[in-house]
Structure formats: C-alpha cells, structure tokens
C-alpha cells in the first residue's frame, strides 16, 4: 500500500492553474523528487500535501486514509513532516527547544522519550554542538539542518524537503549531505 497517494489534485489561484490533476503514489522506502523551475508549483504541491493550502479538486491519502480535509496539524500528527525553503525556527528558543516542541506537539512524544529522541536527532544532524544556541542566530546551513531536524522530530512516515539546500554554497551543500 502506498504511504502517500495523490489523486487528480488541482489548485488554482484565480486564472493561474498551479497544479493540474497531479497524481502519484509514494511507496514505503521510495524517494521522489519534484523538479521544475521557480514558480512551477513545487512548494504549492508541498503545501497541498501538508494541508497548508486546500486543494480545489482531488484527494490526498496517507496510508490509504483520506486526509484531504484535515488540518496541517492533523496531517503532521498522522505522519507528514516537512521542511520549508526559508527556515522558520522559533527564533527565541534554543535549537534543542525547537526540537522538543516538534517532538511533543507534532510527534506526540511524551515524557522521557522526547529528550532522548531530540538528542539522537541533534547528533544525527550535526546540531549537537549548537543545541543550546538560540535558533534565530544560527547561520543558514545550521538553520537548514534545524528545519530537517524539526521535521524528523515529528516522527514522520513521509518527509517533504522543500529546497533543503536552497541558498547554500556548493561547499555547504556537500557538508549538509555528509552529515
């Protein structure tokens, strides 16, 4: 059974048709790349999948369950995680606190499990050395890593990475992938 299915999903903004009957299945263990020039609708498609924008037509299923009418929070709790092109951390919180918020409210992780999960993700993403730094003051590469780490902390079944390397130098891209 596909983990994520889109069935003829369409979205228009006035006369501009941004997605036109988009359909695909994503199976467990698969990676799917969405490519296209700026303005092609890639981020809009991610926003449709996460519920940040409502589809005009079509159906979105997560593990066979119709989530088309669910809120972004319901979809996150159900297993849809994402990063944003422009990092959007809670700027006044530390890196670690950003992860705790994601784990607790997006991933439903409670008690002693939340700190353990967050520390594991901090190590895996190379953010452990900056765990106590305020997220708003991080350089772009670390903010991109934090976007990924926060998405991971929600314990997603599907993770959508929206231009995760956008704005990074070639060297930073290599460093991001190496982590």
Coordinates of N, CA and C in Angstrom, one line a residue:
X1 N 0.8 -1.2 0.0 CA 0.0 0.0 0.0 C 0.9 1.2 0.0
X2 N 0.6 2.2 -0.9 CA 1.4 3.5 -0.9 C 1.3 4.2 0.5
X3 N 2.3 4.8 0.8 CA 2.4 5.6 2.1 C 1.7 7.0 1.8
X4 N 1.8 7.5 0.6 CA 1.2 8.7 0.2 C 0.6 8.6 -1.2
X5 N -0.6 9.0 -1.4 CA -1.2 9.0 -2.7 C -1.9 10.3 -3.0
X6 N -1.7 10.8 -4.2 CA -2.4 12.0 -4.7 C -3.2 11.5 -5.9
X7 N -4.5 11.9 -5.9 CA -5.4 11.6 -6.9 C -6.0 12.8 -7.6
X8 N -5.5 13.2 -8.7 CA -6.0 14.3 -9.5 C -6.1 15.6 -8.7
X9 N -5.1 15.9 -7.9 CA -5.1 17.1 -7.1 C -4.8 18.4 -7.9
X10 N -5.7 19.3 -7.8 CA -5.6 20.6 -8.6 C -5.8 21.8 -7.7
X11 N -5.1 22.8 -8.0 CA -5.2 24.1 -7.3 C -4.9 25.2 -8.3
X12 N -5.8 26.2 -8.2 CA -5.7 27.4 -9.0 C -5.8 28.6 -8.1
X13 N -5.1 29.7 -8.5 CA -5.1 31.0 -7.8 C -5.7 31.9 -8.9
X14 N -7.0 32.2 -8.8 CA -7.6 32.9 -9.9 C -7.5 32.2 -11.2
X15 N -7.0 32.8 -12.2 CA -6.9 32.2 -13.5 C -5.6 31.3 -13.7
X16 N -4.7 31.4 -12.7 CA -3.5 30.7 -12.7 C -3.7 29.3 -12.2
X17 N -3.6 28.3 -13.0 CA -3.6 26.9 -12.6 C -2.2 26.4 -12.1
X18 N -2.1 26.2 -10.8 CA -0.7 25.9 -10.3 C -0.5 24.4 -10.3
X19 N -1.5 23.6 -10.0 CA -1.4 22.1 -10.1 C -2.6 21.7 -10.9
X20 N -2.4 20.8 -11.8 CA -3.5 20.4 -12.7 C -3.6 18.8 -12.7
X21 N -4.5 18.3 -11.9 CA -4.7 16.9 -11.8 C -3.5 16.1 -11.5
X22 N -2.7 16.5 -10.5 CA -1.5 15.8 -10.1 C -1.8 14.5 -9.4
X23 N -1.3 13.4 -9.9 CA -1.5 12.1 -9.3 C -0.2 11.3 -9.2
X24 N 0.1 10.7 -8.1 CA 1.2 9.8 -7.9 C 1.0 9.0 -6.6
X25 N 1.8 7.9 -6.5 CA 1.9 7.1 -5.3 C 3.3 7.1 -4.9
X26 N 3.5 7.2 -3.6 CA 4.8 7.1 -3.0 C 4.8 5.9 -2.1
X27 N 5.6 4.9 -2.3 CA 5.6 3.6 -1.6 C 6.7 3.7 -0.4
X28 N 6.5 2.9 0.6 CA 7.5 2.9 1.7 C 8.9 2.7 1.1
X29 N 9.9 3.4 1.6 CA 11.2 3.3 1.2 C 11.6 4.0 -0.1
X30 N 10.7 4.6 -0.8 CA 10.9 5.3 -2.0 C 11.3 6.8 -1.7
X31 N 12.1 7.3 -2.6 CA 12.3 8.8 -2.6 C 11.8 9.3 -3.9
X32 N 11.1 10.4 -3.9 CA 10.5 11.0 -5.1 C 11.0 12.5 -5.1
X33 N 11.6 12.9 -6.3 CA 12.0 14.2 -6.5 C 11.0 15.0 -7.3
X34 N 10.6 16.2 -6.9 CA 9.8 17.1 -7.7 C 10.7 18.2 -8.2
X35 N 10.8 18.3 -9.5 CA 11.7 19.3 -10.1 C 10.9 20.2 -11.0
X36 N 11.5 21.4 -11.2 CA 10.9 22.3 -12.1 C 11.5 23.7 -11.8
X37 N 11.3 24.6 -12.7 CA 11.8 26.0 -12.5 C 11.0 26.7 -11.4
X38 N 11.6 27.8 -10.9 CA 11.0 28.7 -10.0 C 9.6 29.0 -10.5
X39 N 8.6 28.9 -9.6 CA 7.2 29.3 -10.0 C 6.4 28.1 -10.6
X40 N 7.0 27.0 -10.6 CA 6.4 25.8 -11.3 C 5.3 25.2 -10.4
X41 N 5.3 25.5 -9.1 CA 4.3 24.9 -8.2 C 4.8 23.9 -7.3
X42 N 6.1 23.7 -7.1 CA 6.6 22.7 -6.2 C 6.2 22.9 -4.8
X43 N 6.5 24.1 -4.3 CA 6.1 24.4 -2.9 C 4.6 24.4 -2.7
X44 N 3.9 24.8 -3.7 CA 2.4 24.8 -3.6 C 2.0 23.3 -3.5
X45 N 2.6 22.4 -4.2 CA 2.3 21.0 -4.1 C 2.6 20.5 -2.7
X46 N 3.7 20.9 -2.1 CA 4.0 20.5 -0.7 C 3.0 21.1 0.2
X47 N 2.6 22.3 0.0 CA 1.5 23.0 0.8 C 0.2 22.2 0.7
X48 N -0.1 21.7 -0.4 CA -1.3 20.9 -0.6 C -1.3 19.6 0.2
X49 N -0.1 19.0 0.1 CA 0.1 17.7 0.8 C 0.0 17.9 2.3
X50 N 0.6 19.0 2.8 CA 0.6 19.2 4.2 C -0.7 19.9 4.8
X51 N -1.5 20.3 3.9 CA -2.7 21.0 4.3 C -2.6 22.5 4.5
X52 N -1.5 23.0 4.3 CA -1.3 24.5 4.4 C -2.1 25.3 3.4
X53 N -2.4 24.6 2.3 CA -3.3 25.1 1.3 C -4.3 24.0 0.9
X54 N -5.6 24.4 0.8 CA -6.6 23.4 0.4 C -6.7 23.2 -1.1
X55 N -6.8 22.0 -1.5 CA -6.9 21.6 -2.9 C -8.3 22.1 -3.4
X56 N -8.4 22.5 -4.7 CA -9.7 22.8 -5.3 C -10.4 21.5 -5.7
X57 N -9.6 20.5 -6.1 CA -10.1 19.2 -6.5 C -9.1 18.2 -6.2
X58 N -9.6 16.9 -6.1 CA -8.8 15.8 -5.9 C -8.8 15.3 -4.5
X59 N -7.9 14.3 -4.3 CA -7.9 13.6 -3.0 C -6.4 13.3 -2.6
X60 N -6.1 13.4 -1.3 CA -4.8 13.1 -0.8 C -5.0 12.1 0.3
X61 N -4.2 11.0 0.1 CA -4.4 9.8 1.1 C -3.0 9.6 1.7
X62 N -3.0 9.3 3.0 CA -1.9 8.9 3.8 C -2.2 7.5 4.2
X63 N -1.4 6.5 3.7 CA -1.6 5.1 4.0 C -3.0 4.6 3.8
X64 N -3.6 5.1 2.7 CA -4.9 4.7 2.3 C -6.1 5.4 3.0
X65 N -5.7 6.4 3.9 CA -6.8 7.2 4.6 C -6.8 8.5 4.0
X66 N -8.0 9.0 3.6 CA -8.2 10.3 3.0 C -8.0 11.4 4.1
X67 N -7.0 12.2 3.8 CA -6.6 13.3 4.7 C -6.9 14.7 4.1
X68 N -7.6 14.7 2.9 CA -7.8 15.9 2.2 C -8.4 17.0 3.0
X69 N -9.3 16.7 3.9 CA -10.0 17.7 4.6 C -9.3 18.0 6.0
X70 N -8.2 17.3 6.3 CA -7.6 17.5 7.6 C -6.7 18.8 7.7
X71 N -6.5 19.3 8.9 CA -5.7 20.5 9.1 C -4.2 20.1 9.0
X72 N -3.4 21.1 8.8 CA -1.9 20.8 8.8 C -1.5 20.1 10.1
X73 N -2.0 20.4 11.2 CA -1.6 19.8 12.5 C -2.0 18.3 12.5
X74 N -3.2 18.0 12.0 CA -3.7 16.6 11.9 C -2.8 15.8 11.0
X75 N -2.4 16.4 9.9 CA -1.6 15.7 8.9 C -0.2 15.5 9.5
X76 N 0.3 16.4 10.2 CA 1.6 16.3 10.9 C 1.6 15.1 11.9
X77 N 0.6 15.1 12.8 CA 0.4 14.1 13.8 C 0.2 12.7 13.1
X78 N -0.4 12.7 11.9 CA -0.7 11.5 11.2 C 0.6 11.0 10.5
X79 N 1.6 11.8 10.3 CA 2.9 11.3 9.8 C 3.4 12.1 8.6
X80 N 3.0 13.3 8.3 CA 3.5 14.1 7.2 C 4.4 15.2 7.8
X81 N 5.7 15.1 7.6 CA 6.7 16.1 8.1 C 7.2 16.9 6.9
X82 N 7.7 18.1 7.2 CA 8.2 18.9 6.1 C 9.2 19.9 6.6
X83 N 10.1 20.3 5.7 CA 10.9 21.5 5.9 C 10.4 22.6 5.0
X84 N 10.8 23.8 5.2 CA 10.4 24.9 4.4 C 11.7 25.5 3.7
X85 N 11.4 26.0 2.5 CA 12.5 26.6 1.7 C 13.3 27.7 2.6
X86 N 12.5 28.5 3.2 CA 13.1 29.5 4.1 C 12.9 29.0 5.5
X87 N 14.0 28.7 6.2 CA 13.8 28.2 7.6 C 13.0 29.1 8.4
X88 N 12.1 28.4 9.2 CA 11.2 29.1 10.1 C 11.3 28.6 11.5
X89 N 12.5 28.7 12.1 CA 12.6 28.2 13.5 C 11.8 29.2 14.5
X90 N 11.6 28.6 15.7 CA 11.2 29.5 16.8 C 12.4 30.2 17.2
X91 N 12.6 31.5 16.7 CA 13.8 32.2 16.8 C 14.3 32.5 18.2
X92 N 13.4 32.6 19.2 CA 13.8 32.9 20.5 C 14.1 31.7 21.4
X93 N 13.8 30.5 20.8 CA 14.1 29.2 21.5 C 15.4 28.7 21.1
X94 N 16.0 27.8 21.9 CA 17.2 27.2 21.5 C 16.9 26.1 20.5
X95 N 18.0 25.6 19.9 CA 17.9 24.5 18.9 C 17.2 23.3 19.5
X96 N 17.6 23.0 20.7 CA 17.1 21.8 21.4 C 15.6 22.1 21.7
X97 N 15.2 23.3 22.2 CA 13.8 23.6 22.5 C 13.0 23.5 21.2
X98 N 13.5 23.9 20.1 CA 12.8 23.8 18.8 C 12.4 22.3 18.5
X99 N 13.4 21.5 18.8 CA 13.1 20.0 18.6 C 12.1 19.5 19.6
X100 N 12.2 19.9 20.8 CA 11.2 19.4 21.8 C 9.8 19.8 21.4
X101 N 9.6 21.0 20.9 CA 8.3 21.5 20.5 C 7.8 20.6 19.4
X102 N 8.7 20.3 18.4 CA 8.3 19.5 17.3 C 8.0 18.0 17.7
X103 N 8.8 17.5 18.6 CA 8.6 16.1 19.1 C 7.3 16.0 19.9
X104 N 7.1 17.0 20.8 CA 5.9 16.9 21.7 C 4.6 17.2 20.9
X105 N 4.6 18.2 20.2 CA 3.3 18.6 19.6 C 3.1 18.1 18.2
X106 N 4.1 17.9 17.4 CA 4.0 17.3 16.1 C 4.1 15.8 16.1
X107 N 4.9 15.2 17.0 CA 5.2 13.8 17.0 C 4.5 13.1 18.1
X108 N 3.8 13.9 19.1 CA 3.1 13.2 20.2 C 4.0 12.5 21.1
X109 N 5.3 12.8 21.2 CA 6.3 12.2 22.0 C 6.2 12.8 23.4
X110 N 6.0 11.9 24.4 CA 5.8 12.4 25.8 C 6.9 11.9 26.7
X111 N 7.0 12.5 27.9 CA 7.8 12.0 29.0 C 9.3 12.0 28.6
X112 N 10.0 11.0 29.1 CA 11.5 10.9 28.9 C 11.8 10.6 27.5
X113 N 10.9 10.1 26.7 CA 11.2 9.8 25.3 C 11.5 11.0 24.5
X114 N 10.9 12.1 24.8 CA 11.2 13.3 24.0 C 12.6 13.8 24.0
X115 N 13.2 14.0 25.2 CA 14.6 14.4 25.3 C 15.5 13.4 24.6
X116 N 15.3 12.1 24.8 CA 16.1 11.1 24.1 C 16.0 11.2 22.6
X117 N 14.8 11.3 22.1 CA 14.6 11.4 20.6 C 15.3 12.7 20.1
X118 N 15.2 13.8 20.8 CA 15.8 15.0 20.4 C 17.3 15.0 20.4
X119 N 17.9 14.4 21.4 CA 19.3 14.3 21.5 C 19.9 13.4 20.3
X120 N 19.1 12.3 20.0 CA 19.5 11.5 18.9 C 19.5 12.2 17.6
X121 N 18.5 13.0 17.4 CA 18.3 13.8 16.1 C 19.4 14.8 16.1
X122 N 19.7 15.5 17.2 CA 20.7 16.5 17.2 C 22.1 15.9 16.8
X123 N 22.4 14.7 17.3 CA 23.6 14.0 16.9 C 23.6 13.7 15.4
X124 N 22.5 13.1 15.0 CA 22.4 12.6 13.6 C 22.5 13.8 12.6
X125 N 22.0 15.0 12.9 CA 22.0 16.1 12.0 C 23.2 17.0 12.2
X126 N 24.1 16.7 13.1 CA 25.3 17.5 13.4 C 25.0 18.8 14.2
X127 N 23.9 18.8 14.8 CA 23.5 20.0 15.6 C 23.8 20.0 17.1
X128 N 24.3 18.8 17.5 CA 24.5 18.7 19.0 C 25.4 19.8 19.5
X129 N 26.5 20.2 18.8 CA 27.3 21.3 19.4 C 26.6 22.6 19.5
X130 N 25.5 22.8 18.9 CA 24.8 24.1 19.0 C 23.4 24.0 19.6
X131 N 23.2 22.9 20.3 CA 21.9 22.6 20.9 C 21.4 23.7 21.8
X132 N 22.2 24.3 22.5 CA 21.8 25.4 23.5 C 21.9 26.8 22.9
X133 N 22.2 26.9 21.6 CA 22.2 28.2 21.0 C 20.8 28.6 20.6
X134 N 20.5 29.9 20.6 CA 19.2 30.4 20.2 C 19.1 30.3 18.7
X135 N 18.0 29.7 18.2 CA 17.9 29.3 16.8 C 17.9 30.5 15.9
X136 N 17.4 31.6 16.3 CA 17.3 32.8 15.5 C 18.7 33.3 15.1
X137 N 19.7 33.0 15.8 CA 21.1 33.5 15.5 C 21.9 32.5 14.7
X138 N 21.4 31.4 14.2 CA 22.2 30.4 13.5 C 22.5 30.9 12.1
X139 N 23.6 30.5 11.5 CA 23.9 30.7 10.1 C 23.0 29.8 9.3
X140 N 22.8 30.1 8.0 CA 21.9 29.4 7.1 C 22.0 27.9 7.1
X141 N 23.2 27.4 7.0 CA 23.4 25.9 7.0 C 22.9 25.3 8.2
X142 N 23.1 25.8 9.4 CA 22.6 25.3 10.6 C 21.1 25.4 10.7
X143 N 20.5 26.5 10.2 CA 19.1 26.7 10.1 C 18.4 25.7 9.2
X144 N 19.1 25.4 8.1 CA 18.6 24.3 7.2 C 18.6 23.0 7.9
X145 N 19.7 22.7 8.6 CA 19.7 21.4 9.4 C 18.6 21.4 10.4
X146 N 18.4 22.5 11.1 CA 17.3 22.6 12.1 C 16.0 22.3 11.4
X147 N 15.7 22.8 10.2 CA 14.5 22.5 9.5 C 14.3 21.0 9.4
X148 N 15.4 20.3 8.9 CA 15.4 18.9 8.8 C 15.2 18.2 10.1
X149 N 15.9 18.6 11.1 CA 15.8 18.0 12.5 C 14.4 18.2 13.1
X150 N 13.8 19.3 12.9 CA 12.4 19.5 13.4 C 11.4 18.6 12.7
X151 N 11.6 18.5 11.4 CA 10.7 17.6 10.6 C 10.9 16.1 11.1
X152 N 12.2 15.7 11.4 CA 12.5 14.4 11.9 C 11.8 14.2 13.3
X153 N 11.8 15.2 14.1 CA 11.3 15.1 15.5 C 9.8 14.8 15.5
X154 N 9.1 15.1 14.4 CA 7.7 14.8 14.4 C 7.4 13.3 14.1
X155 N 8.5 12.6 13.9 CA 8.4 11.1 13.6 C 7.5 10.8 12.4
X156 N 7.9 11.5 11.3 CA 7.0 11.4 10.1 C 7.1 10.0 9.4
X157 N 6.1 9.6 8.7 CA 6.1 8.5 7.8 C 6.5 9.0 6.4
X158 N 6.2 10.2 6.1 CA 6.7 10.9 4.9 C 7.3 12.2 5.3
X159 N 8.4 12.5 4.7 CA 9.1 13.8 5.0 C 9.3 14.5 3.6
X160 N 8.8 15.7 3.6 CA 8.9 16.6 2.4 C 10.0 17.6 2.6
X161 N 11.0 17.6 1.8 CA 12.1 18.5 1.9 C 12.0 19.6 0.8
X162 N 11.6 20.8 1.2 CA 11.4 21.8 0.2 C 12.7 22.6 0.0
X163 N 13.4 22.4 -1.1 CA 14.7 23.0 -1.4 C 15.6 23.1 -0.2
X164 N 15.8 21.9 0.4 CA 16.6 21.8 1.6 C 18.0 22.5 1.5
X165 N 18.6 22.5 0.3 CA 19.9 23.0 0.0 C 19.8 24.4 -0.6
X166 N 18.6 25.0 -0.8 CA 18.4 26.3 -1.4 C 19.2 27.4 -0.7
X167 N 20.0 28.2 -1.4 CA 20.7 29.3 -0.8 C 22.0 28.9 -0.2
X168 N 22.4 27.6 -0.2 CA 23.7 27.2 0.3 C 24.7 27.2 -0.8
X169 N 26.0 27.4 -0.4 CA 27.1 27.3 -1.3 C 27.3 25.9 -1.7
X170 N 28.1 25.6 -2.7 CA 28.5 24.3 -3.1 C 29.1 23.5 -1.9
X171 N 30.0 24.2 -1.2 CA 30.7 23.6 0.0 C 29.7 23.2 1.1
X172 N 28.8 24.2 1.3 CA 27.7 23.9 2.3 C 26.8 22.7 1.9
X173 N 26.5 22.6 0.7 CA 25.7 21.5 0.2 C 26.4 20.2 0.4
X174 N 27.7 20.1 0.2 CA 28.5 18.9 0.4 C 28.5 18.6 1.9
X175 N 28.6 19.6 2.7 CA 28.6 19.5 4.2 C 27.2 19.0 4.7
X176 N 26.2 19.5 4.1 CA 24.8 19.1 4.5 C 24.6 17.7 4.2
X177 N 25.0 17.2 3.0 CA 24.8 15.9 2.6 C 25.7 14.9 3.4
X178 N 26.8 15.4 3.8 CA 27.8 14.5 4.5 C 27.3 14.2 5.9
X179 N 26.5 15.1 6.5 CA 26.0 14.9 7.9 C 25.0 13.8 8.0

